[in-house]
Short mmCIF file of N, CA and C in Angstrom, two decimals:
data_model
loop_
_atom_site.label_atom_id
_atom_site.label_comp_id
_atom_site.label_asym_id
_atom_site.label_seq_id
_atom_site.Cartn_x
_atom_site.Cartn_y
_atom_site.Cartn_z
N MET L 1 59.18 120.53 117.47
CA MET L 1 59.01 119.07 117.91
C MET L 1 59.97 118.19 117.13
N LYS L 2 60.24 118.50 115.90
CA LYS L 2 61.18 117.63 115.11
C LYS L 2 62.60 117.73 115.82
N ASN L 3 62.91 118.93 116.23
CA ASN L 3 64.33 119.11 116.82
C ASN L 3 64.54 118.32 118.22
N VAL L 4 63.55 118.08 118.85
CA VAL L 4 63.36 117.39 120.13
C VAL L 4 63.69 115.98 119.80
N ILE L 5 63.05 115.38 118.76
CA ILE L 5 63.27 114.06 118.34
C ILE L 5 64.65 113.83 117.82
N LYS L 6 65.31 114.80 117.22
CA LYS L 6 66.51 114.77 116.54
C LYS L 6 67.62 114.75 117.81
N PHE L 7 67.19 115.52 118.69
CA PHE L 7 68.28 115.64 119.85
C PHE L 7 68.32 114.41 120.71
N GLY L 8 67.03 113.91 120.89
CA GLY L 8 66.83 112.68 121.61
C GLY L 8 67.65 111.54 120.96
N PHE L 9 67.56 111.46 119.72
CA PHE L 9 68.18 110.36 118.90
C PHE L 9 69.65 110.53 118.89
N LEU L 10 70.18 111.90 118.91
CA LEU L 10 71.57 112.06 119.05
C LEU L 10 72.10 111.76 120.39
N ALA L 11 71.42 112.02 121.39
CA ALA L 11 71.63 111.73 122.60
C ALA L 11 71.84 110.23 122.87
N LEU L 12 70.77 109.49 122.35
CA LEU L 12 70.80 108.02 122.43
C LEU L 12 72.12 107.46 121.61
N ALA L 13 72.26 108.01 120.45
CA ALA L 13 73.43 107.50 119.62
C ALA L 13 74.75 107.67 120.37
N PHE L 14 74.87 108.92 120.98
CA PHE L 14 76.06 109.19 121.65
C PHE L 14 76.28 108.22 122.98
N GLY L 15 75.19 108.01 123.58
CA GLY L 15 75.22 107.12 124.90
C GLY L 15 75.62 105.76 124.34
N VAL L 16 75.05 105.19 123.30
CA VAL L 16 75.47 103.85 122.76
C VAL L 16 76.93 103.99 122.38
N PHE L 17 77.34 105.00 121.78
CA PHE L 17 78.79 105.00 121.36
C PHE L 17 79.74 105.09 122.51
N ALA L 18 79.35 105.76 123.54
CA ALA L 18 80.18 105.87 124.90
C ALA L 18 80.23 104.51 125.50
N VAL L 19 79.25 103.90 125.52
CA VAL L 19 79.08 102.52 126.19
C VAL L 19 79.97 101.50 125.38
N ALA L 20 79.80 101.55 124.03
CA ALA L 20 80.57 100.61 123.18
C ALA L 20 82.11 100.86 123.27
N CYS L 21 82.48 101.98 123.45
CA CYS L 21 83.89 102.38 123.50
C CYS L 21 84.55 101.93 124.80
N GLY L 22 83.89 101.80 125.93
CA GLY L 22 84.42 101.29 127.03
C GLY L 22 85.40 102.14 127.75
N ASN L 23 85.59 103.43 127.39
CA ASN L 23 86.53 104.32 128.11
C ASN L 23 87.86 103.76 128.22
N GLY L 24 88.36 103.01 127.14
CA GLY L 24 89.83 102.51 127.28
C GLY L 24 89.97 101.35 128.23
N SER L 25 88.99 100.66 128.68
CA SER L 25 89.13 99.67 129.56
C SER L 25 89.71 98.43 128.89
N THR L 26 89.68 98.32 127.59
CA THR L 26 90.25 97.15 126.84
C THR L 26 91.74 96.99 126.94
N GLU L 27 92.38 98.25 127.14
CA GLU L 27 93.91 98.09 127.44
C GLU L 27 94.18 97.30 128.64
N GLN L 28 93.52 97.55 129.71
CA GLN L 28 93.71 96.85 130.85
C GLN L 28 93.31 95.43 130.73
N LYS L 29 92.31 95.07 130.15
CA LYS L 29 92.10 93.57 129.84
C LYS L 29 93.10 93.03 129.04
N ALA L 30 93.56 93.75 128.11
CA ALA L 30 94.57 93.16 127.17
C ALA L 30 95.84 92.92 128.05
N ASP L 31 96.19 93.92 128.83
CA ASP L 31 97.44 93.72 129.58
C ASP L 31 97.30 92.56 130.59
N SER L 32 96.23 92.48 131.26
CA SER L 32 96.05 91.35 132.19
C SER L 32 96.09 90.04 131.44
N THR L 33 95.42 89.95 130.32
CA THR L 33 95.57 88.71 129.44
C THR L 33 97.03 88.44 129.03
N ALA L 34 97.77 89.43 128.64
CA ALA L 34 98.98 89.20 128.26
C ALA L 34 99.94 88.86 129.38
N ALA L 35 99.65 89.39 130.77
CA ALA L 35 100.34 89.05 131.80
C ALA L 35 100.15 87.56 132.19
N ALA L 36 98.89 87.19 132.17
CA ALA L 36 98.59 85.80 132.44
C ALA L 36 99.11 84.89 131.52
N ALA L 37 99.07 85.20 130.08
CA ALA L 37 99.76 84.26 129.12
C ALA L 37 101.25 84.26 129.39
N THR L 38 101.85 85.40 129.79
CA THR L 38 103.29 85.36 130.04
C THR L 38 103.69 84.44 131.20
N GLN L 39 102.76 84.57 132.29
CA GLN L 39 102.99 83.73 133.40
C GLN L 39 102.94 82.22 133.10
N THR L 40 101.82 81.96 132.21
CA THR L 40 101.65 80.47 131.92
C THR L 40 102.81 80.02 131.14
N ILE L 41 103.30 80.73 130.24
CA ILE L 41 104.46 80.45 129.35
C ILE L 41 105.67 80.23 130.21
N ASP L 42 105.92 81.13 131.01
CA ASP L 42 107.01 81.02 131.97
C ASP L 42 106.93 79.78 132.85
N SER L 43 105.81 79.48 133.29
CA SER L 43 105.64 78.28 134.21
C SER L 43 105.95 77.02 133.30
N ALA L 44 105.34 77.00 132.14
CA ALA L 44 105.58 75.77 131.25
C ALA L 44 107.21 75.73 130.94
N ALA L 45 107.76 76.92 130.74
CA ALA L 45 109.15 76.81 130.32
C ALA L 45 110.07 76.36 131.48
N ASN L 46 109.61 76.75 132.77
CA ASN L 46 110.32 76.18 133.91
C ASN L 46 110.26 74.84 134.08
N ALA L 47 109.05 74.30 133.96
CA ALA L 47 108.73 72.98 134.02
C ALA L 47 109.59 72.12 133.01
N ALA L 48 109.55 72.64 131.81
CA ALA L 48 110.51 71.98 130.73
C ALA L 48 111.90 71.96 131.17
N ASN L 49 112.41 73.03 131.64
CA ASN L 49 113.76 73.10 132.05
C ASN L 49 114.15 72.20 133.12
N ALA L 50 113.15 72.03 134.06
CA ALA L 50 113.34 71.19 135.19
C ALA L 50 113.51 69.66 134.66
N ALA L 51 112.60 69.34 133.79
CA ALA L 51 112.61 67.91 133.24
C ALA L 51 113.87 67.81 132.21
N VAL L 52 114.42 68.66 131.49
CA VAL L 52 115.54 68.71 130.64
C VAL L 52 116.77 68.48 131.81
N ASN L 53 116.83 69.32 132.71
CA ASN L 53 117.86 69.30 133.76
C ASN L 53 118.01 68.00 134.45
N ALA L 54 116.79 67.42 134.77
CA ALA L 54 116.79 66.02 135.55
C ALA L 54 117.37 65.03 134.55
N ALA L 55 116.85 64.95 133.32
CA ALA L 55 117.42 63.97 132.41
C ALA L 55 118.89 64.17 132.14
N ALA L 56 119.44 65.46 132.11
CA ALA L 56 120.86 65.68 131.85
C ALA L 56 121.58 65.23 132.98
N ASP L 57 121.17 65.49 134.36
CA ASP L 57 121.83 64.97 135.42
C ASP L 57 121.79 63.37 135.55
N SER L 58 120.81 62.66 135.18
CA SER L 58 120.73 61.34 135.18
C SER L 58 121.81 60.80 134.21
N ALA L 59 121.85 61.40 132.98
CA ALA L 59 122.66 60.95 131.94
C ALA L 59 124.22 61.17 132.49
N LYS L 60 124.43 62.38 132.97
CA LYS L 60 125.64 62.62 133.60
C LYS L 60 126.14 61.52 134.62
N ALA L 61 125.25 61.28 135.58
CA ALA L 61 125.57 60.17 136.60
C ALA L 61 125.81 58.94 135.97
N THR L 62 125.06 58.57 134.91
CA THR L 62 125.31 57.18 134.11
C THR L 62 126.61 57.24 133.54
N VAL L 63 126.93 58.34 132.88
CA VAL L 63 128.25 58.40 132.19
C VAL L 63 129.41 58.39 133.25
N ASP L 64 129.34 59.13 134.22
CA ASP L 64 130.25 59.08 135.38
C ASP L 64 130.51 57.55 135.91
N SER L 65 129.34 56.98 136.30
CA SER L 65 129.35 55.66 136.66
C SER L 65 130.16 54.73 135.70
N ALA L 66 129.92 54.87 134.32
CA ALA L 66 130.45 53.97 133.35
C ALA L 66 132.02 54.34 133.26
N ALA L 67 132.38 55.66 133.47
CA ALA L 67 133.81 56.05 133.38
C ALA L 67 134.50 55.47 134.68
N SER L 68 133.87 55.35 135.76
CA SER L 68 134.54 54.88 136.82
C SER L 68 134.67 53.40 136.79
N ALA L 69 133.83 52.66 136.14
CA ALA L 69 133.83 51.17 135.83
C ALA L 69 134.97 50.92 134.85
N VAL L 70 135.09 51.75 133.93
CA VAL L 70 136.13 51.54 132.86
C VAL L 70 137.46 51.95 133.47
N LYS L 71 137.53 52.86 134.42
CA LYS L 71 138.77 53.16 135.09
C LYS L 71 139.15 52.08 135.91
N ALA L 72 138.33 51.59 136.66
CA ALA L 72 138.48 50.39 137.48
C ALA L 72 139.02 49.19 136.70
N ALA L 73 138.45 48.89 135.59
CA ALA L 73 138.77 47.83 134.68
C ALA L 73 140.33 47.97 134.16
N ALA L 74 140.46 49.25 133.85
CA ALA L 74 141.84 49.60 133.25
C ALA L 74 142.98 49.40 134.26
N ASP L 75 142.54 49.87 135.55
CA ASP L 75 143.48 49.74 136.55
C ASP L 75 143.74 48.20 136.90
N THR L 76 142.83 47.37 136.87
CA THR L 76 142.97 46.02 137.04
C THR L 76 143.70 45.32 136.01
N ALA L 77 143.46 45.73 134.83
CA ALA L 77 144.30 45.22 133.71
C ALA L 77 145.71 45.60 133.67
N VAL L 78 145.92 46.88 134.12
CA VAL L 78 147.37 47.24 134.29
C VAL L 78 148.12 46.55 135.41
N LYS L 79 147.41 46.30 136.60
CA LYS L 79 148.06 45.43 137.59
C LYS L 79 148.30 43.99 137.15
N ALA L 80 147.30 43.51 136.28
CA ALA L 80 147.52 42.16 135.81
C ALA L 80 148.70 41.99 135.02
N VAL L 81 148.89 43.07 134.17
CA VAL L 81 150.13 42.97 133.22
C VAL L 81 151.42 43.14 134.06
N LYS L 82 151.32 44.07 135.05
CA LYS L 82 152.77 44.19 135.81
C LYS L 82 153.00 42.92 136.54
N LYS L 83 152.07 42.11 136.83
CA LYS L 83 152.45 40.86 137.64
C LYS L 83 153.24 39.90 136.89
#
């Protein structure tokens, strides 16, 4: 009778151990979590790059506009001096 109780307790302990281990399913959860985190980071990086590129394009347009204005003023000054 004592052996039946021992084997029953051993079977119960083994069952709890098997359920607690999860048969390696934690790797899949970690992989999906890592993939989701990578996707979120990539999305944020792309948004930041787009914002920086927009600011750079705007600054380049401003500099080009200023350069055109300076060139026009210089051309006007050269024409005035030649007269």
